[in-house]
Each structure stands twice: as structure tokens, then as C-alpha cells.
mmCIF file of C-alpha atoms and ligand atoms in Angstrom:
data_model
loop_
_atom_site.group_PDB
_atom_site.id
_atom_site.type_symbol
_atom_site.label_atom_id
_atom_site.label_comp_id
_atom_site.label_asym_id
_atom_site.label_seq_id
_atom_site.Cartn_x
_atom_site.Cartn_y
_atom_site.Cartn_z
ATOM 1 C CA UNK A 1 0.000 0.000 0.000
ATOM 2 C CA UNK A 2 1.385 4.050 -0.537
ATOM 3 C CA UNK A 3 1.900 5.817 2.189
ATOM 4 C CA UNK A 4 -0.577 8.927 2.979
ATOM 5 C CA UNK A 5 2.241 11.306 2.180
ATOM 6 C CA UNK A 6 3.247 9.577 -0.964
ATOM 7 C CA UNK A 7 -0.874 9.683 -2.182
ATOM 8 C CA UNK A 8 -1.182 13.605 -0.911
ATOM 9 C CA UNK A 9 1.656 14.690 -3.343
ATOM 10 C CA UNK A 10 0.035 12.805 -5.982
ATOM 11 C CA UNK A 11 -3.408 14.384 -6.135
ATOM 12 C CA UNK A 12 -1.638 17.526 -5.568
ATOM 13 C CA UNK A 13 0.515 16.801 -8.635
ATOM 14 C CA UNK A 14 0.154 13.324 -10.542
ATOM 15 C CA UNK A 15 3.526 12.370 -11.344
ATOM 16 C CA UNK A 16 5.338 9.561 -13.186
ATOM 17 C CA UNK A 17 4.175 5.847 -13.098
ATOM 18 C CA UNK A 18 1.755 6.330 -10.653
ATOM 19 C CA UNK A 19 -0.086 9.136 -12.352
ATOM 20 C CA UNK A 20 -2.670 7.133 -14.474
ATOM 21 C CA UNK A 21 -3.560 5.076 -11.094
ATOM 22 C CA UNK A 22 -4.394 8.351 -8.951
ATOM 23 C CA UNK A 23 -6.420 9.984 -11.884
ATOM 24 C CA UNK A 24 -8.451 6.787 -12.192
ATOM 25 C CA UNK A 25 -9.256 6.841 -8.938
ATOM 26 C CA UNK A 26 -10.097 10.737 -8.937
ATOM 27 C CA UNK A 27 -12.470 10.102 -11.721
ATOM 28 C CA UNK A 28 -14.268 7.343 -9.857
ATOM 29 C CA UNK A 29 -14.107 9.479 -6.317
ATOM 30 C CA UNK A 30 -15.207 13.189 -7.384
ATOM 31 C CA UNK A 31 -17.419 12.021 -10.200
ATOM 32 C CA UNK A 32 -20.614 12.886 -7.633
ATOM 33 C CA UNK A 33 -18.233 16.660 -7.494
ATOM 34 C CA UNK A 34 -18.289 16.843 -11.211
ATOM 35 C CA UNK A 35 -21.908 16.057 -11.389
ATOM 36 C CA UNK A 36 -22.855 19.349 -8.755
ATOM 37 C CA UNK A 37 -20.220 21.556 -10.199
ATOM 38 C CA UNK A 38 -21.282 20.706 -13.716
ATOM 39 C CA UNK A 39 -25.578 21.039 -13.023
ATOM 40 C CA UNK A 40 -24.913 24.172 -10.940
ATOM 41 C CA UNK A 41 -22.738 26.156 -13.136
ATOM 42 C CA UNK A 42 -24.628 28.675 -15.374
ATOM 43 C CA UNK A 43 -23.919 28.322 -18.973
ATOM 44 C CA UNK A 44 -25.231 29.860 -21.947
ATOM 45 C CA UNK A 45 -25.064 28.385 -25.592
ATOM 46 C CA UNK A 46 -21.656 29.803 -27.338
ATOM 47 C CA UNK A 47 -19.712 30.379 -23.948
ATOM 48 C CA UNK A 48 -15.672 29.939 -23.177
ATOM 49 C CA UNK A 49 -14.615 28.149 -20.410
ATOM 50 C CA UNK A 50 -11.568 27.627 -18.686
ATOM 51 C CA UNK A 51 -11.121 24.392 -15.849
ATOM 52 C CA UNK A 52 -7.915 24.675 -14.078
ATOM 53 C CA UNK A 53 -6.461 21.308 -12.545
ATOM 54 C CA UNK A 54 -8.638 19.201 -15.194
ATOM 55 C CA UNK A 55 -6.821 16.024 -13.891
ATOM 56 C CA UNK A 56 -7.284 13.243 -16.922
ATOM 57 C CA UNK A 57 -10.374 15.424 -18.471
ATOM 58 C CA UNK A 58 -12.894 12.380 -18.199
ATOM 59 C CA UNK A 59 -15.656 14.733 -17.754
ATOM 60 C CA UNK A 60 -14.882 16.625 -20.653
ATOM 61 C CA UNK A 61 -17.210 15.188 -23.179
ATOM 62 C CA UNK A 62 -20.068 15.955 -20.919
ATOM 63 C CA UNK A 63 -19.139 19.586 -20.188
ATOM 64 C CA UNK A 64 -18.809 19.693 -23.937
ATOM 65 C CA UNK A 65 -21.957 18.449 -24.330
ATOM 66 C CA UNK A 66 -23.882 20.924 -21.568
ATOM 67 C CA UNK A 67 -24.665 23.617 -24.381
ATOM 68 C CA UNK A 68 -24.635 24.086 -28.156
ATOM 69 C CA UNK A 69 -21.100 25.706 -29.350
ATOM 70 C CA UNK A 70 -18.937 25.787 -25.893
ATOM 71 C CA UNK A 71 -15.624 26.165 -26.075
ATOM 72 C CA UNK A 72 -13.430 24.690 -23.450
ATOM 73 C CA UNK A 73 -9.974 25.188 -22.384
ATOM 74 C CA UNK A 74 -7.815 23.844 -19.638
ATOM 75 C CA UNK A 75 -4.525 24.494 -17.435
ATOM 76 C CA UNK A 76 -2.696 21.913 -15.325
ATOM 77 C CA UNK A 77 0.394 21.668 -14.258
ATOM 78 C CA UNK A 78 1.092 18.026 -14.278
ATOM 79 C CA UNK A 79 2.537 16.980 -17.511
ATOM 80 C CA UNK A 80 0.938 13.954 -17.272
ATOM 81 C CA UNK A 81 -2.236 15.016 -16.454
ATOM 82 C CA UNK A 82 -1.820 17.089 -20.078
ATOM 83 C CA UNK A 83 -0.532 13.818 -21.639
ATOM 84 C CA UNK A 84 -3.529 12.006 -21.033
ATOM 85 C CA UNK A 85 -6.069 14.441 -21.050
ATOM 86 C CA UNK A 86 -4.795 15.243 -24.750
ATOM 87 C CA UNK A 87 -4.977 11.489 -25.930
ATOM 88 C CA UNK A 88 -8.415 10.707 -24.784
ATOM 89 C CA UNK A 89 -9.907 14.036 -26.330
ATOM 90 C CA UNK A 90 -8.280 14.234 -29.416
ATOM 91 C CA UNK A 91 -11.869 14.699 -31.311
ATOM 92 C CA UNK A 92 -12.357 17.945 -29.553
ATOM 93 C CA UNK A 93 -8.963 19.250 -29.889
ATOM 94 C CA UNK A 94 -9.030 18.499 -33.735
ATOM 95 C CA UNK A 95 -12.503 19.764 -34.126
ATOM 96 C CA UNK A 96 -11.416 23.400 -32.364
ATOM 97 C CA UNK A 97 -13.724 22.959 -29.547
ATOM 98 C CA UNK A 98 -10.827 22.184 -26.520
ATOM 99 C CA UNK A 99 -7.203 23.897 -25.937
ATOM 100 C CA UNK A 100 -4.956 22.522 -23.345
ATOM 101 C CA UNK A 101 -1.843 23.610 -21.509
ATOM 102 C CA UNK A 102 0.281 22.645 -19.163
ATOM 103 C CA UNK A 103 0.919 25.387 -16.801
ATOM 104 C CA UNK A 104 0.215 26.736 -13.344
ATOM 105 C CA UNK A 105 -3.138 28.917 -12.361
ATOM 106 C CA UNK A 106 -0.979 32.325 -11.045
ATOM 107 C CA UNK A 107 0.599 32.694 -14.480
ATOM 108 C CA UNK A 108 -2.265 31.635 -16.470
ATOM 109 C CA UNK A 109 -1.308 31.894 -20.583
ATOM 110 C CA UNK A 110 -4.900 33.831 -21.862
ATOM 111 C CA UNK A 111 -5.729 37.588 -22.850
ATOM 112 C CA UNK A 112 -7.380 39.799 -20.150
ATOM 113 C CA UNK A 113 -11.439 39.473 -20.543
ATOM 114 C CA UNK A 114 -11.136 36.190 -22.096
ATOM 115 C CA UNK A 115 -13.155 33.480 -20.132
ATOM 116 C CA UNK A 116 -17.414 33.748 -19.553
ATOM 117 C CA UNK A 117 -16.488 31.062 -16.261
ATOM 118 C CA UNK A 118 -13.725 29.547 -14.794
ATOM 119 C CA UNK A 119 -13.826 26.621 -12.907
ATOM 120 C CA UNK A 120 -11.684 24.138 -10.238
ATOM 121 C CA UNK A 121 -12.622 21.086 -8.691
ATOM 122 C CA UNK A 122 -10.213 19.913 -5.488
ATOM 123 C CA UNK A 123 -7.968 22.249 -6.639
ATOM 124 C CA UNK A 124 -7.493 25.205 -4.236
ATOM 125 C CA UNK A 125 -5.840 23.115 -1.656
ATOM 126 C CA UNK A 126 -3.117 23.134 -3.207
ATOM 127 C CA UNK A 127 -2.815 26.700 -3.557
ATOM 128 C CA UNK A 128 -0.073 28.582 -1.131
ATOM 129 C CA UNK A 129 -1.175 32.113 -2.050
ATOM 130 C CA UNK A 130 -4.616 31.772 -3.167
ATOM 131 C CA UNK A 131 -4.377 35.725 -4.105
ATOM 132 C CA UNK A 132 -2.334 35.086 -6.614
ATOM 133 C CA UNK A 133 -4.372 32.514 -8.234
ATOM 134 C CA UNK A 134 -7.819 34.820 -8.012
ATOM 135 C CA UNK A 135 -6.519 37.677 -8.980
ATOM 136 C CA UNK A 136 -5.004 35.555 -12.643
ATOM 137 C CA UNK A 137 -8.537 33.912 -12.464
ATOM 138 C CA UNK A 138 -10.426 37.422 -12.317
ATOM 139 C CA UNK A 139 -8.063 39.281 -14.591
ATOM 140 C CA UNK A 140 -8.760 36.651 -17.642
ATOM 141 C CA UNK A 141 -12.433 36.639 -16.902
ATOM 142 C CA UNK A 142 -15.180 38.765 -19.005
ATOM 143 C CA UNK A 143 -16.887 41.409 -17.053
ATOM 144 C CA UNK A 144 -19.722 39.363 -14.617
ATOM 145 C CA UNK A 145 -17.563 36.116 -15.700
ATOM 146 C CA UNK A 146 -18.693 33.450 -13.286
ATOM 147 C CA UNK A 147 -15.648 31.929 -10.804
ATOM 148 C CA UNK A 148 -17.101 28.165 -9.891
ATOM 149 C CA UNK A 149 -15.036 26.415 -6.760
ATOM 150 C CA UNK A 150 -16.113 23.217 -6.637
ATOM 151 C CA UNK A 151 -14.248 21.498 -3.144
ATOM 152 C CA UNK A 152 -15.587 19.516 0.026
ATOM 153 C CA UNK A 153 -16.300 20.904 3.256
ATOM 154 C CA UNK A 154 -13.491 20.593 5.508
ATOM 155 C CA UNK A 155 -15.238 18.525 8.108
ATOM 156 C CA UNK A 156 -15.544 16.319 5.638
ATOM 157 C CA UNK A 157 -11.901 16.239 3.981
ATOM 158 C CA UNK A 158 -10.436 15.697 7.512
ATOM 159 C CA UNK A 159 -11.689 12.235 7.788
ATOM 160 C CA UNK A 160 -9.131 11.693 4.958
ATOM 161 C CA UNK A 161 -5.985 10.602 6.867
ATOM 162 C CA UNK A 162 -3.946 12.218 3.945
ATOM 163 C CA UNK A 163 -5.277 15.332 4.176
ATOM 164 C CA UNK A 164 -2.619 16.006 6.541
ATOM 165 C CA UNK A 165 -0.080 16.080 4.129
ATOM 166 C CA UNK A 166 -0.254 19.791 2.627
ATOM 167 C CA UNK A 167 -3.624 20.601 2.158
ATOM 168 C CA UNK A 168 -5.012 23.817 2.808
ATOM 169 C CA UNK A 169 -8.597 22.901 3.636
ATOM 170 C CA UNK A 170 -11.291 25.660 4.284
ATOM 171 C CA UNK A 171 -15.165 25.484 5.186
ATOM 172 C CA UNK A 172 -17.219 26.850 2.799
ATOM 173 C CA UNK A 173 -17.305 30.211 5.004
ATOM 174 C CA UNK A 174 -13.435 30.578 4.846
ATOM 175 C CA UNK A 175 -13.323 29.909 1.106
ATOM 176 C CA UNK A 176 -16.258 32.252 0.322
ATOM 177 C CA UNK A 177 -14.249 35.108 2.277
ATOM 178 C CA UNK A 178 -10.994 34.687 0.663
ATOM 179 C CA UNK A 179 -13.142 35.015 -2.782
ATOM 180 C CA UNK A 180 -15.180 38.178 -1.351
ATOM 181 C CA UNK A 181 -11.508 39.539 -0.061
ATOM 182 C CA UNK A 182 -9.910 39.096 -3.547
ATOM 183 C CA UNK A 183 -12.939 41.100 -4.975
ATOM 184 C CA UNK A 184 -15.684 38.871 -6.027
ATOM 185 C CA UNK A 185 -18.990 38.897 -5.531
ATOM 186 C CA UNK A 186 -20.064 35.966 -3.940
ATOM 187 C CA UNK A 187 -23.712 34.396 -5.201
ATOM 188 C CA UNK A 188 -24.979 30.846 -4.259
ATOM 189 C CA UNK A 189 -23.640 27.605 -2.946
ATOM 190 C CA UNK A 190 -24.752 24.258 -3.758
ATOM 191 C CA UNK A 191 -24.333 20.965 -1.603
ATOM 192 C CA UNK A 192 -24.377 17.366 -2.029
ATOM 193 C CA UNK A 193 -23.828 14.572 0.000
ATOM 194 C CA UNK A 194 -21.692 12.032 -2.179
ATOM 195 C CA UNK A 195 -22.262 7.983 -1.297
ATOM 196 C CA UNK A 196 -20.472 6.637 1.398
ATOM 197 C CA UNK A 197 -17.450 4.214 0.721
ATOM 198 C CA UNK A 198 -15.128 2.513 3.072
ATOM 199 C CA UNK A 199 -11.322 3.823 3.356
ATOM 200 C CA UNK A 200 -9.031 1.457 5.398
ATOM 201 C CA UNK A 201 -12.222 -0.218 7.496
ATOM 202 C CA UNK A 202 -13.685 3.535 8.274
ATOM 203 C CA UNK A 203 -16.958 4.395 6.362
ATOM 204 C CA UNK A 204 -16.399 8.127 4.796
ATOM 205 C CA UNK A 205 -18.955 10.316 3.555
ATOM 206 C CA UNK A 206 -17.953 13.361 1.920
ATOM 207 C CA UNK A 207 -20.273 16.400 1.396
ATOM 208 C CA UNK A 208 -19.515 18.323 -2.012
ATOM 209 C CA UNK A 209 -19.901 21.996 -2.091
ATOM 210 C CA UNK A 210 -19.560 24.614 -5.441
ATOM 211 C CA UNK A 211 -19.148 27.858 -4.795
ATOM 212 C CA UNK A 212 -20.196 30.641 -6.969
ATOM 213 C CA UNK A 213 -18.953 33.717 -7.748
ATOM 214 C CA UNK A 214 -18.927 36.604 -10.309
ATOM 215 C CA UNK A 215 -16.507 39.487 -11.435
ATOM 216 C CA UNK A 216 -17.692 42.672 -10.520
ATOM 217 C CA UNK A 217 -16.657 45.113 -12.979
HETATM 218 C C1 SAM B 301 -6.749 16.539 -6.712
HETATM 219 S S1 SAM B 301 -6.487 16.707 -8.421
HETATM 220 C C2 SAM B 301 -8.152 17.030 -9.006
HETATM 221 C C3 SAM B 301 -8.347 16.645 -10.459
HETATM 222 C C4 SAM B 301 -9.781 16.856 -10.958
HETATM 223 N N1 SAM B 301 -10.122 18.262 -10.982
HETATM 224 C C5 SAM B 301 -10.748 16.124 -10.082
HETATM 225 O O1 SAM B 301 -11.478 16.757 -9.297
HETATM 226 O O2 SAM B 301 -10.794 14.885 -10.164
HETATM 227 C C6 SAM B 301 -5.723 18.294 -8.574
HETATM 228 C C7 SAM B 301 -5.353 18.612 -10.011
HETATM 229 O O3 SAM B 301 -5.038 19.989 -10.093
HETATM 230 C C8 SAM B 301 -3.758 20.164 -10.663
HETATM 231 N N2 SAM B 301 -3.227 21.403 -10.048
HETATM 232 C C9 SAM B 301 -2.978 21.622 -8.730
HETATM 233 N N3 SAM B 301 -2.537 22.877 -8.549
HETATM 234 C C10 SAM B 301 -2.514 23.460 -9.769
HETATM 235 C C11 SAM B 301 -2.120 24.748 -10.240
HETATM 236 N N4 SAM B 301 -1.678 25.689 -9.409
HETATM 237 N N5 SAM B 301 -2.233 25.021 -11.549
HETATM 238 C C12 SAM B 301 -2.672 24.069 -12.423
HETATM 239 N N6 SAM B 301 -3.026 22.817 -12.041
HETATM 240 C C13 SAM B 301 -2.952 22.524 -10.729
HETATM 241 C C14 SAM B 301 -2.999 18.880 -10.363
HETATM 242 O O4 SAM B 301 -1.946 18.643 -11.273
HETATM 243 C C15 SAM B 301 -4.119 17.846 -10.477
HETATM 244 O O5 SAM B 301 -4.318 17.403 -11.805
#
């Protein structure tokens, strides 16, 4: 078995031979995430959107699919995350509709005013300086672009033993005041419990959470 701290660096940044085994099992455990972040977020037919940390993009075909004439792009800063993300996608890539890159979410590569929403899901743990992410995240967005976090609550997180290794959990009060303090306007939140499932003996239930929020000017 991996130790915790071994696992905790990998979801912060899959890595090497052990990337395609953590992204499977990302897909499998925030696939009830993807399914509240992607039926909360506002879209409108003929929108661009940007997902930071897409992982392996398995969800991307559905996002795609939300509206008539999206346009999707995506940063991450695990090459192989990019690797594989690119070969299982390769339709919408050729076809225009998806642009990925590998880079890091406080030195994001787009025009100011480009993106109608941004979006993250279990990303902003890993983020030292959150202020430096938001304020890349709000300067590439269009004027009311929506900002969608989609994350657990922290109770919940904690009951992951690895956790402990780096993350920078918040409740969904903390995270909403970091986003009003870096000058968005915070709207709704939407919750979920996801099914239970058993982690070392222990029965875990996490409770999913997206956050949104708009640019004000
Ligand atoms: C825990 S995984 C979540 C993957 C996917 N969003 C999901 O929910 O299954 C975190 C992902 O975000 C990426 N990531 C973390 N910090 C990032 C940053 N600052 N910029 C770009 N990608 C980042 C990691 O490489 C990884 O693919």
C-alpha cells in the first residue's frame, strides 16, 4: 500500500508511473463533485470556459456536451495530467472545440477578458497564495464572468488521513471570504452529499460543495 504522504503529493501533482492510477481513482471518487459543479454552473449556448487542474479530463465530453457551441480550455500543471487528457480528447482538440496547456493557475497563458467562467474542482488546496491565483482567475475573466469552486467541506476532507499532508482545507465560510476579499462577488452555494465508501475499514462520507462567484466590474 502508498503511504498517505506519498498519495497527498500525488493528487496535488500526478507524477510519473503512478499518475494514471491516482487519476483513475479521482475520476471514480469526485465524479458525484463533477456532477454538482457541472448542473450548478450557469452556462449559456456559445460560452468559453476555462477548468484549471482538469486532472485526466474524463468529464470533458459531458461539459462539452452541456450547451450548443462551448468552447473549453484547460490548465494543469502536471505533464501527465496534459498527456492524457490530450490522448483521450483528441476529437475535440481536432474539431477546435478544446485547448490545453500545461501550466500553473498564477501565471495563467490567456488575454485579459477572455473566459465567460472559470472553474476548479479539489484544486485550491493546493494553492499557497490563493491571491495570486484569483486575482489571474479574475483578470482573464469577461466582465460578470462566473468563478465556480467546486471542493468539500473541511469537516468532511479531515476524515481523509492524507489530508494532513499539505492541504489547505477551508469550510465553505473561509473559502467564500478569501473570494469576497480578492474582490468577487459571492452568489450561491450548492451541496451534495456524495455515497459513502469505506477507506481502510472507516466508512467516509464526503459532502460536495460549489461555490459561486462573479466578477464585478
Ligand atoms: C486533486 S487533483 C483534481 C483533479 C480533478 N479536478 C478532479 O477533481 O478529479 C488536482 C489537479 O489539479 C492540478 N493542479 C494543482 N494545482 C494546480 C495549479 N496551481 N495550476 C494548475 N493545475 C494545478 C494537479 O496537477 C491535479 O491534476
Amino acid at each position: 500500500m502508498k503511504d498517505l504522504k506519498f498519495i497527498a503529493q500525488q493528487l496535488r501533482k500526478p507524477a510519473g508511473d503512478f499518475a494514471a492510477t491516482i487519476a483513475g481513482k479521482m475520476n471514480e471518487g469526485n465524479k458525484p463533485l463533477y456532477d454538482l459543479t457541472l448542473s450548478s454552473m450557469n452556462l449559456n449556448d456559445g460560452d468559453t470556459i476555462l477548468e484549471i487542474g482538469f486532472g485526466n479530463g474524463f468529464h470533458f465530453k459531458e461539459l462539452l456536451s452541456l450547451r450548443d457551441k462551448l468552447t473549453l480550455y484547460g490548465i494543469d500543471y502536471s505533464k501527465e495530467m496534459v498527456n492524457q487528457a490530450t490522448a483521450g480528447n483528441m476529437t475535440f482538440i481536432n474539431s477546435g472545440r478544446l485547448f490545453l496547456s500545461e501550466g500553473s493557475s498564477n501565471r495563467l497563458p490567456y488575454e485579459d477578458h477572455t473566459f465567460d467562467v472559470v472553474f476548479c474542482n479539489m484544486v485550491i488546496y493546493f494553492w499557497e497564495n490563493p491571491e495570486d491565483h484569483l486575482k489571474e482567475i479574475y483578470r482573464v475573466l469577461k466582465s460578470a464572468g462566473r468563478f465556480y469552486t467546486g471542493m468539500r467541506t473541511k469537516k468532511s476532507m479531515m476524515e481523509l488521513p492524507f489530508t494532513q499532508y499539505g492541504f489547505n482545507l477551508y469550510t465553505v465560510g473561509e473559502w467564500k471570504s478569501v473570494l469576497a476579499q480578492n474582490g468577487f462577488n459571492v452568489d450561491d452555494s450548492y451541496h451534495k452529499t456524495d455515497p459513502c465508501f469505506e477507506e481502510n475499514g472507516k466508512q467516509i462520507q464526503l459532502e460536495s460543495v460549489c461555490i459561486a462567484a462573479e466578477k464585478v466590474s
